[in-house]
Amino acid sequence: MARNRGRSWGPLGRRLGGRRPGRRPERPQRRPGSRAPSGRRLRSVASVRSVAGQMFVLQVLIVLLLVVAAVTTLLLQARSDRIQAARDRSLAAAQAFAHGPGLVAAMKGPDPAKVIQPEAKAAWTEGGVDFIVVMNRDGLRYSHPDPALIGKHFVGTIGPSLQGKTYFEEVNGPLGKELQVIVPVKDSRGAIVGLCSSGIKISRVSSAVDQQLPLLIGAGAAALVLATAGTALVSRRLRRQTHGLGTAEMTRMYEHHDAVLHAVREGVVIVSGDGLVLLANDEARRLLGLPPDVEGRHVSGLGLDPRMAELLVSRRVATDEVVPVGKRLLAVNNRPTDRRGGPPGSVATLRDTTELRALAGKAEVARSRLRLLYDASVAIGTTLDVQRTAEELAEVAAPRLADYVSVDLAEAVLRGEEPRTTTGEAPELRRVALGGTPDGHPLYRAGELHRYAAPTPQAQGFVSGESVLVPSLADAEGWRTQDPSRTQQILDYGFRSLITVPLKARGVLLGVVNFWRTQNSDAFEEEDMSLAEELAARAAVCIDNARRFTREHAMAVTLQHSLLPRGLPELTALDADYRYLPAQAGVGGDWFDVIPLPGARVALVVGDVVGHGLHAAATMGRLRTAVQNFSSLDLPPDELLGHLDELVGRIDQETADVPDEPAIAGATCLYAVYDPTTGICSMARAGHPVPAVVRPDGTVEFPELPGGPPLGLGGLPFEAMELHLPEGSSLVLFTDGLVEDRDRDIDTGLEILRATLAHPGRTPRETCDALLDALLPERQSDDIALLVARTRILEPDRKAEWELPADPAVVARARADVTRQLADWGLEEAVFTTELILSELITNAIRHASGPIRVRLMRDRCLICEVSDTSSTSPHMRYAAAEDEGGRGLFLVAQLADRWGTRYIPDGKIIWAELPLA
């Protein structure tokens, strides 16, 4: 028995011997081959008299200790985390309330409790704590969950907090045992004016921990049970492997081994180191034609094929090496037997592969189909364009699956919409893609619109949502109803078979894809249809994604265009043109504007909101509207940007409290005001690229305009500068998408911009076209906003100015001067209205202002009347009562003028009014 245990039988001996794996050794008191009862097996595994039993008990004890330690640690950690969470929550609530605006003022008020109690109640409700108590330095409460306790002394230690410290403690208060924190309340000078305490009951913390106790104990018990079961299996396996085997069992093992060796359908030949055949099973004798007494004979004397004989005695490694033997092709695997210390020789296995030739062909077909599916997963859906995705499907499937592939989609899909559900018949479809040999085939061409008749396979597949296989087009009749003449041409051309598969994604039918084969290929089979369905399913998902992107992109572009100017106003001050190009990947937040201002002036605006998508476009619309509103106040550029910066900051603060609401990632703006009466352009920028100025002689310069911070940062003022622009100069405003992209830095882009602008005499339209031709990238990844304005100067004969003393007697003289000037301009019909408006404005200036008064008339697209004085007080229109002697002047001005208003200048203000010209 000892010798038997020491021998190595190899895997065949262990697996194919007389004893099944895991079977107990036979004992005299049981019938051979019978199994012991399960209870006896479990007792034997757990018995400490065996090695397996001792290992079992030891492993169970270790697992039990680990589980107990883990559960104990989790309980302690959970309780500690809950207590810490309660401390953090109480501290956050107390500090937030103690630093809240208005708390110090309320504590110093006549009735602090009346103001503080409702605010504290709302704060401890929203903060998830049980109370927030505010008290004075003596500990008298101003707030408490029990209103009856307001005004009484606080239960707790307030000494450390009166010294400016934060103090935690556990007390038995009015609400029970509580964990509370006391923090000082300081005024603006840092003096402690009171205390604020927040806390939560210990019972709430403990109950939260106790609720986890059953779960933790259950998890520990489950882990113990699973570990015990695994330990039992391992111990049982160990016990099986440590049992010895008897001679009878050994003999039976070899008998079974011999039976299996001669029963398998694979030849086995064992050859010794000197070329003698030690073993050859029945299958090897049949395949090689060996005699019955082959054992002990030399390989060279068996009459084998020379290549086979050489392989058997060579002792070299061979894996599935195909060797012809007569009419058979044998796959031979040969391995030496002495690689692990065994005797010299080799063992060879033989397998007849003659019958596998047909299977090899089918395997090759399967491999090609898998390769096609892999290529389709890579090649289809590379873009988010519906038509291109359909073309990719046709390119992949033709000619590898079909000779021709046509893809038809509903019109709504091409527009990005979801097609309507149809019942009974297929809708009109447009052929989007057609793949195959480009010749004179009679199929519908790409771009044609058609409707499949109800009996056709395409209509049946589209309505039912199921694929249709037509093995022989010549024998099928339904598809002929579409167009008898065209279908006959299809048959005459050589088409023989068809598979039509509906394109369906998320339960929505998008179109159909048709796979055609001609006489040069085999007819379609069921296996081909499954492959076609797989291709169509993958393509349908990609087409649907592209459709949804098209819809969202169209919505975003529509929103963006609705928020941008529809055109430029008619201006005398300058000649302007613009270009706006949204990014190809998605809309952004670039914008521009041209805003007419009083006094024939005009404001030019260009801005950029960082990011893409609907949020960026909506933010752009809000900022553009804000700029228009601020410009109506006639603010200087630096002040306007300051107000816009505050607005962006408020928007960020609002969105910070709204979940899933993105904040403004960044915004830039350039604001310029051009006055045609003086040729002065005042501008300021907030993180935006500087504009380009093109002089009439073609000189290009980038003014050193101070660069303020982007909008929304706050804290830093903006600085404006003034430029004198001669008549015929061009001011070029743009966003960074024009001069910067992934392949070009901004410095290179500005140099190209400078070189392109250095051509005098171009109109704004020609300048825009030239800049886009020179700078537009091949793949535009950002929006581009471009605004070009060529300046004009208001002619001297189109304006008139007078300076008047602050004397009521000059009103008549001013009316006479205005009448004479209007007559020179040929505007006699506007004399009465103009005299009345200027009389009211001059009279108001004399009565309510001091210093000299200036009157200016300008003949632009309208008649502009301006009266300036040194006062900074703006007049306001009101309704005068019947007994009032005054108060009706501005009302008359508002009724007679198209527009009127006030704008401030460094030394006073200007009241202006615009009158229409016939």
Coordinates of N, CA and C in Angstrom, one line a residue, residues 541-711:
V541 N -29.1 52.4 -33.9 CA -28.8 53.1 -32.7 C -28.0 54.4 -33.1
C542 N -27.0 54.2 -34.0 CA -26.1 55.3 -34.4 C -27.0 56.4 -35.1
I543 N -27.9 56.0 -36.0 CA -28.7 56.9 -36.7 C -29.6 57.7 -35.8
D544 N -30.2 57.0 -34.8 CA -31.0 57.6 -33.8 C -30.3 58.6 -32.9
N545 N -29.0 58.3 -32.6 CA -28.2 59.2 -31.8 C -27.9 60.5 -32.7
A546 N -27.6 60.2 -34.0 CA -27.4 61.4 -34.8 C -28.6 62.2 -35.0
R547 N -29.8 61.5 -35.1 CA -31.1 62.3 -35.2 C -31.3 63.1 -34.0
R548 N -31.1 62.6 -32.9 CA -31.4 63.4 -31.6 C -30.4 64.5 -31.5
F549 N -29.1 64.3 -31.9 CA -28.2 65.4 -31.9 C -28.6 66.4 -32.9
T550 N -29.1 66.0 -34.1 CA -29.5 67.0 -35.1 C -30.6 67.9 -34.5
R551 N -31.6 67.2 -33.8 CA -32.7 68.0 -33.3 C -32.2 68.9 -32.2
E552 N -31.4 68.5 -31.3 CA -30.9 69.3 -30.2 C -30.0 70.5 -30.8
H553 N -29.2 70.1 -31.8 CA -28.4 71.2 -32.4 C -29.3 72.2 -33.1
A554 N -30.3 71.8 -33.8 CA -31.2 72.7 -34.4 C -31.9 73.6 -33.4
M555 N -32.3 73.0 -32.3 CA -33.0 73.8 -31.3 C -32.0 74.8 -30.7
A556 N -30.8 74.4 -30.4 CA -29.8 75.3 -29.9 C -29.5 76.4 -30.9
V557 N -29.3 76.1 -32.1 CA -29.0 77.1 -33.1 C -30.2 78.1 -33.3
T558 N -31.4 77.5 -33.3 CA -32.6 78.4 -33.3 C -32.6 79.4 -32.2
L559 N -32.4 78.8 -31.0 CA -32.4 79.7 -29.8 C -31.3 80.7 -29.9
Q560 N -30.1 80.3 -30.3 CA -29.0 81.2 -30.5 C -29.3 82.4 -31.5
H561 N -29.9 82.0 -32.6 CA -30.2 83.0 -33.6 C -31.3 83.9 -33.2
S562 N -32.2 83.4 -32.4 CA -33.3 84.3 -31.9 C -32.8 85.3 -30.9
L563 N -31.6 85.0 -30.2 CA -31.1 85.9 -29.3 C -30.1 86.9 -29.9
L564 N -29.7 86.7 -31.1 CA -28.7 87.6 -31.8 C -29.5 88.6 -32.6
P565 N -28.8 89.7 -33.0 CA -29.5 90.7 -33.8 C -29.9 90.2 -35.1
R566 N -31.1 90.5 -35.6 CA -31.6 90.1 -36.9 C -31.0 90.9 -38.0
G567 N -30.4 92.0 -37.7 CA -29.8 92.9 -38.7 C -29.2 94.1 -38.0
L568 N -28.6 95.0 -38.8 CA -28.0 96.2 -38.2 C -28.9 97.4 -38.5
P569 N -29.0 98.3 -37.5 CA -29.9 99.5 -37.7 C -29.2 100.4 -38.7
E570 N -30.0 101.3 -39.3 CA -29.5 102.3 -40.2 C -28.8 103.4 -39.4
L571 N -27.5 103.7 -39.7 CA -26.7 104.6 -38.9 C -26.1 105.6 -39.8
T572 N -25.9 106.8 -39.3 CA -25.1 107.8 -40.0 C -23.7 107.9 -39.5
A573 N -23.5 107.4 -38.3 CA -22.2 107.5 -37.6 C -21.2 106.6 -38.3
L574 N -21.6 105.5 -38.8 CA -20.6 104.5 -39.4 C -21.3 103.6 -40.3
D575 N -20.5 102.9 -41.1 CA -21.0 101.8 -42.0 C -20.5 100.5 -41.4
A576 N -21.4 99.6 -41.1 CA -21.0 98.4 -40.4 C -21.5 97.1 -41.1
D577 N -20.8 96.0 -40.9 CA -21.2 94.7 -41.4 C -20.6 93.7 -40.4
Y578 N -21.2 92.5 -40.4 CA -20.9 91.5 -39.4 C -20.9 90.1 -40.0
R579 N -20.3 89.2 -39.3 CA -20.4 87.7 -39.6 C -20.5 87.0 -38.3
Y580 N -21.4 86.0 -38.3 CA -21.5 85.2 -37.1 C -21.6 83.7 -37.5
L581 N -20.6 82.9 -37.1 CA -20.5 81.5 -37.5 C -20.6 80.6 -36.3
P582 N -21.7 79.9 -36.0 CA -21.7 79.0 -34.8 C -20.7 77.8 -35.0
A583 N -20.2 77.3 -33.9 CA -19.3 76.1 -34.0 C -20.0 74.9 -34.6
Q584 N -19.2 74.1 -35.3 CA -19.7 72.9 -35.9 C -20.2 71.9 -34.9
A585 N -19.5 71.8 -33.7 CA -19.9 70.8 -32.8 C -21.0 71.2 -31.9
G586 N -21.3 72.5 -31.8 CA -22.4 72.9 -30.9 C -22.4 74.4 -30.8
V587 N -23.5 75.0 -30.5 CA -23.6 76.4 -30.4 C -22.9 76.9 -29.1
G588 N -22.5 78.2 -29.2 CA -21.8 78.7 -28.1 C -22.4 80.0 -27.6
G589 N -21.6 80.8 -26.9 CA -22.2 82.0 -26.3 C -21.6 83.3 -26.8
D590 N -21.1 83.3 -28.0 CA -20.6 84.6 -28.6 C -21.7 85.5 -29.0
W591 N -21.6 86.8 -28.9 CA -22.6 87.7 -29.4 C -22.0 89.0 -29.8
F592 N -22.8 89.8 -30.5 CA -22.4 91.1 -30.9 C -23.6 92.0 -30.9
D593 N -23.4 93.3 -31.0 CA -24.6 94.2 -31.0 C -24.1 95.6 -31.5
V594 N -25.0 96.2 -32.2 CA -24.8 97.6 -32.6 C -26.0 98.4 -32.1
I595 N -25.8 99.3 -31.2 CA -26.9 100.0 -30.5 C -26.8 101.5 -30.7
P596 N -27.8 102.0 -31.4 CA -27.9 103.5 -31.5 C -28.0 104.2 -30.2
L597 N -27.3 105.3 -30.0 CA -27.4 106.1 -28.8 C -27.8 107.5 -29.1
P598 N -28.2 108.2 -28.1 CA -28.6 109.6 -28.4 C -27.4 110.4 -28.9
G599 N -27.7 111.5 -29.6 CA -26.7 112.4 -30.1 C -26.0 111.8 -31.3
A600 N -26.6 110.9 -32.1 CA -26.1 110.3 -33.3 C -24.9 109.4 -33.0
R601 N -24.7 109.1 -31.7 CA -23.6 108.1 -31.3 C -24.1 106.7 -31.5
V602 N -23.2 105.8 -31.4 CA -23.5 104.4 -31.6 C -22.6 103.5 -30.7
A603 N -23.1 102.5 -30.1 CA -22.3 101.6 -29.3 C -22.1 100.3 -30.0
L604 N -20.9 99.8 -30.0 CA -20.5 98.5 -30.6 C -20.1 97.6 -29.5
V605 N -20.7 96.4 -29.5 CA -20.5 95.4 -28.4 C -20.1 94.1 -29.1
V606 N -19.1 93.4 -28.4 CA -18.8 92.0 -28.8 C -18.5 91.3 -27.5
G607 N -19.1 90.1 -27.3 CA -18.9 89.3 -26.0 C -18.8 87.9 -26.3
D608 N -18.4 87.1 -25.3 CA -18.2 85.7 -25.4 C -18.5 85.1 -24.1
V609 N -19.4 84.1 -24.0 CA -19.6 83.3 -22.9 C -18.9 81.9 -23.0
V610 N -18.1 81.5 -22.1 CA -17.3 80.3 -22.2 C -18.3 79.1 -22.2
G611 N -18.0 78.1 -23.0 CA -18.8 76.9 -23.0 C -19.6 76.8 -24.3
H612 N -20.3 75.7 -24.4 CA -21.2 75.4 -25.5 C -22.5 74.9 -25.0
G613 N -23.5 74.9 -25.9 CA -24.8 74.3 -25.5 C -25.9 75.4 -25.2
L614 N -27.1 74.9 -24.8 CA -28.2 75.7 -24.5 C -27.9 76.7 -23.4
H615 N -27.2 76.2 -22.4 CA -26.9 77.1 -21.2 C -26.1 78.3 -21.7
A616 N -25.1 78.1 -22.5 CA -24.2 79.2 -22.9 C -25.0 80.1 -23.8
A617 N -25.9 79.6 -24.7 CA -26.7 80.5 -25.5 C -27.7 81.3 -24.7
A618 N -28.3 80.7 -23.7 CA -29.3 81.4 -22.9 C -28.6 82.5 -22.1
T619 N -27.4 82.2 -21.6 CA -26.6 83.2 -20.8 C -26.2 84.3 -21.7
M620 N -25.9 84.0 -22.9 CA -25.5 85.0 -23.9 C -26.7 86.0 -24.1
G621 N -27.9 85.4 -24.2 CA -29.1 86.2 -24.4 C -29.4 87.2 -23.2
R622 N -29.1 86.6 -22.0 CA -29.3 87.5 -20.8 C -28.3 88.6 -20.8
L623 N -27.1 88.3 -21.1 CA -26.1 89.4 -21.1 C -26.3 90.4 -22.2
R624 N -26.7 89.9 -23.4 CA -27.0 90.9 -24.4 C -28.1 91.8 -24.1
T625 N -29.2 91.3 -23.5 CA -30.3 92.1 -23.0 C -29.9 93.1 -21.9
A626 N -29.0 92.6 -21.0 CA -28.5 93.5 -20.0 C -27.7 94.7 -20.6
V627 N -26.9 94.4 -21.6 CA -26.1 95.4 -22.2 C -27.0 96.5 -22.9
Q628 N -28.0 96.0 -23.5 CA -28.9 96.9 -24.2 C -29.6 97.8 -23.1
N629 N -30.0 97.2 -22.0 CA -30.7 98.0 -21.0 C -29.7 99.0 -20.3
F630 N -28.5 98.5 -20.0 CA -27.5 99.4 -19.5 C -27.2 100.6 -20.4
S631 N -27.1 100.3 -21.7 CA -26.8 101.3 -22.7 C -27.8 102.4 -22.8
S632 N -29.1 102.0 -22.5 CA -30.2 103.0 -22.5 C -30.0 104.0 -21.4
L633 N -29.2 103.7 -20.4 CA -28.9 104.7 -19.3 C -27.7 105.6 -19.7
D634 N -27.2 105.3 -20.9 CA -26.1 106.2 -21.4 C -24.9 106.2 -20.5
L635 N -24.5 105.1 -20.0 CA -23.3 105.0 -19.1 C -22.0 104.9 -19.9
P636 N -20.9 105.4 -19.3 CA -19.6 105.3 -19.9 C -19.3 103.8 -20.0
P637 N -18.4 103.4 -20.9 CA -18.1 102.0 -21.1 C -17.6 101.3 -19.8
D638 N -16.7 102.0 -19.0 CA -16.2 101.3 -17.8 C -17.3 101.1 -16.8
E639 N -18.2 102.1 -16.7 CA -19.3 101.9 -15.7 C -20.3 100.8 -16.2
L640 N -20.5 100.8 -17.5 CA -21.4 99.8 -18.0 C -20.9 98.4 -17.7
L641 N -19.6 98.2 -17.9 CA -19.0 96.9 -17.7 C -19.0 96.5 -16.2
G642 N -18.9 97.6 -15.3 CA -19.0 97.3 -13.9 C -20.4 96.8 -13.5
H643 N -21.4 97.4 -14.1 CA -22.8 96.9 -13.8 C -23.0 95.5 -14.4
L644 N -22.4 95.3 -15.5 CA -22.6 93.9 -16.1 C -21.8 92.9 -15.3
D645 N -20.7 93.3 -14.7 CA -19.9 92.3 -13.9 C -20.7 92.0 -12.6
E646 N -21.4 93.0 -12.0 CA -22.2 92.7 -10.9 C -23.4 91.8 -11.2
L647 N -24.0 92.0 -12.4 CA -25.1 91.1 -12.8 C -24.6 89.7 -13.0
V648 N -23.5 89.5 -13.6 CA -23.0 88.1 -13.7 C -22.7 87.5 -12.3
G649 N -22.2 88.3 -11.4 CA -21.9 87.8 -10.1 C -23.2 87.4 -9.4
R650 N -24.3 88.1 -9.6 CA -25.6 87.8 -9.0 C -26.2 86.5 -9.6
I651 N -26.0 86.4 -10.9 CA -26.5 85.2 -11.6 C -25.7 83.9 -11.0
D652 N -24.4 84.1 -10.8 CA -23.7 82.9 -10.3 C -24.2 82.6 -8.8
Q653 N -24.5 83.6 -8.0 CA -25.0 83.4 -6.7 C -26.3 82.7 -6.7
E654 N -27.2 83.1 -7.7 CA -28.5 82.4 -7.8 C -28.4 81.0 -8.2
T655 N -27.5 80.7 -9.1 CA -27.4 79.3 -9.6 C -26.6 78.4 -8.6
A656 N -25.9 79.0 -7.7 CA -25.1 78.2 -6.8 C -26.0 77.5 -5.8
D657 N -27.2 78.0 -5.5 CA -28.1 77.4 -4.6 C -29.1 76.4 -5.3
V658 N -29.0 76.3 -6.6 CA -30.0 75.5 -7.4 C -29.2 74.2 -7.8
P659 N -29.7 73.0 -7.4 CA -29.0 71.8 -7.8 C -29.0 71.6 -9.3
D660 N -27.9 71.0 -9.8 CA -27.8 70.7 -11.2 C -27.9 71.9 -12.1
E661 N -27.8 73.1 -11.6 CA -27.8 74.3 -12.4 C -26.4 74.8 -12.6
P662 N -25.8 74.7 -13.8 CA -24.5 75.1 -14.0 C -24.3 76.6 -13.9
A663 N -23.2 77.0 -13.3 CA -22.8 78.5 -13.2 C -22.2 78.9 -14.5
I664 N -22.1 80.3 -14.6 CA -21.4 80.8 -15.7 C -19.9 80.6 -15.6
A665 N -19.4 79.8 -16.5 CA -17.9 79.4 -16.4 C -17.0 80.6 -16.7
G666 N -17.5 81.6 -17.3 CA -16.7 82.8 -17.7 C -17.3 83.5 -18.8
A667 N -17.1 84.8 -18.8 CA -17.7 85.7 -19.9 C -16.8 86.9 -20.1
T668 N -16.6 87.3 -21.4 CA -15.8 88.5 -21.7 C -16.7 89.4 -22.5
C669 N -16.3 90.7 -22.5 CA -17.1 91.7 -23.3 C -16.2 92.9 -23.6
L670 N -16.4 93.4 -24.8 CA -15.8 94.7 -25.2 C -16.9 95.6 -25.6
Y671 N -16.9 96.8 -25.0 CA -18.0 97.8 -25.2 C -17.3 99.1 -25.7
A672 N -17.7 99.6 -26.8 CA -17.2 100.8 -27.4 C -18.3 101.8 -27.8
V673 N -18.1 103.1 -27.6 CA -19.0 104.1 -28.0 C -18.3 105.1 -28.9
Y674 N -18.9 105.3 -30.1 CA -18.3 106.2 -31.1 C -19.2 107.4 -31.3
D675 N -18.6 108.6 -31.3 CA -19.3 109.9 -31.4 C -18.9 110.5 -32.8
P676 N -19.8 110.5 -33.7 CA -19.5 111.1 -35.1 C -19.3 112.6 -35.1
T677 N -19.7 113.3 -34.0 CA -19.5 114.7 -34.0 C -18.1 115.1 -33.7
T678 N -17.4 114.2 -32.9 CA -16.0 114.5 -32.5 C -15.0 113.5 -33.1
G679 N -15.5 112.4 -33.6 CA -14.6 111.3 -34.0 C -13.9 110.6 -32.9
I680 N -14.4 110.7 -31.6 CA -13.8 110.1 -30.5 C -14.6 108.7 -30.2
C681 N -13.8 107.7 -30.0 CA -14.3 106.4 -29.7 C -13.8 106.0 -28.3
S682 N -14.7 105.9 -27.3 CA -14.4 105.5 -26.0 C -14.7 104.0 -25.8
M683 N -13.8 103.2 -25.2 CA -14.0 101.8 -25.1 C -13.4 101.2 -23.8
A684 N -13.9 100.1 -23.4 CA -13.4 99.3 -22.3 C -13.7 97.9 -22.5
R685 N -12.8 97.0 -21.9 CA -13.0 95.6 -22.1 C -12.9 94.8 -20.8
A686 N -13.5 93.7 -20.8 CA -13.5 92.8 -19.6 C -13.0 91.4 -20.1
G687 N -11.7 91.3 -20.1 CA -11.1 90.0 -20.5 C -11.2 89.6 -21.9
H688 N -11.6 90.6 -22.8 CA -11.8 90.3 -24.2 C -10.6 90.7 -25.0
P689 N -10.4 90.0 -26.2 CA -9.3 90.5 -27.0 C -9.4 91.9 -27.5
V690 N -8.3 92.6 -27.6 CA -8.3 94.0 -28.0 C -8.8 94.1 -29.5
P691 N -9.5 95.2 -29.8 CA -9.9 95.4 -31.2 C -8.8 95.8 -32.1
A692 N -9.0 95.7 -33.4 CA -8.0 96.2 -34.4 C -8.5 97.5 -35.0
V693 N -7.7 98.5 -35.1 CA -8.0 99.8 -35.7 C -7.3 99.9 -37.0
V694 N -8.0 100.1 -38.1 CA -7.4 100.3 -39.4 C -7.5 101.7 -39.8
R695 N -6.4 102.4 -40.0 CA -6.4 103.8 -40.3 C -6.8 104.0 -41.8
P696 N -7.1 105.1 -42.3 CA -7.5 105.3 -43.7 C -6.3 104.9 -44.7
D697 N -5.1 105.1 -44.2 CA -3.9 104.7 -45.1 C -3.6 103.3 -45.0
G698 N -4.3 102.4 -44.3 CA -4.1 101.0 -44.3 C -3.3 100.6 -43.1
T699 N -2.8 101.5 -42.2 CA -2.1 101.2 -41.1 C -3.0 100.4 -40.1
V700 N -2.5 99.3 -39.6 CA -3.2 98.5 -38.6 C -2.5 98.5 -37.3
E701 N -3.3 98.8 -36.2 CA -2.8 98.8 -34.9 C -3.8 98.2 -33.9
F702 N -3.2 97.7 -32.8 CA -4.0 97.1 -31.7 C -3.8 98.0 -30.5
P703 N -4.8 98.9 -30.2 CA -4.6 99.9 -29.2 C -4.3 99.2 -27.8
E704 N -3.5 99.9 -27.0 CA -3.2 99.3 -25.7 C -4.3 99.6 -24.7
L705 N -5.4 98.9 -25.0 CA -6.6 99.1 -24.1 C -6.4 98.3 -22.9
P706 N -6.6 98.9 -21.7 CA -6.4 98.2 -20.4 C -7.3 97.0 -20.4
G707 N -6.8 95.8 -20.0 CA -7.5 94.6 -20.0 C -8.1 94.3 -18.6
G708 N -9.4 94.5 -18.4 CA -10.0 94.2 -17.1 C -10.2 92.7 -17.0
P709 N -10.6 92.3 -15.8 CA -10.9 90.8 -15.6 C -12.1 90.4 -16.3
P710 N -12.3 89.1 -16.5 CA -13.5 88.6 -17.1 C -14.7 88.9 -16.2
L711 N -15.9 88.9 -16.8 CA -17.1 89.2 -16.0 C -17.4 88.2 -15.0

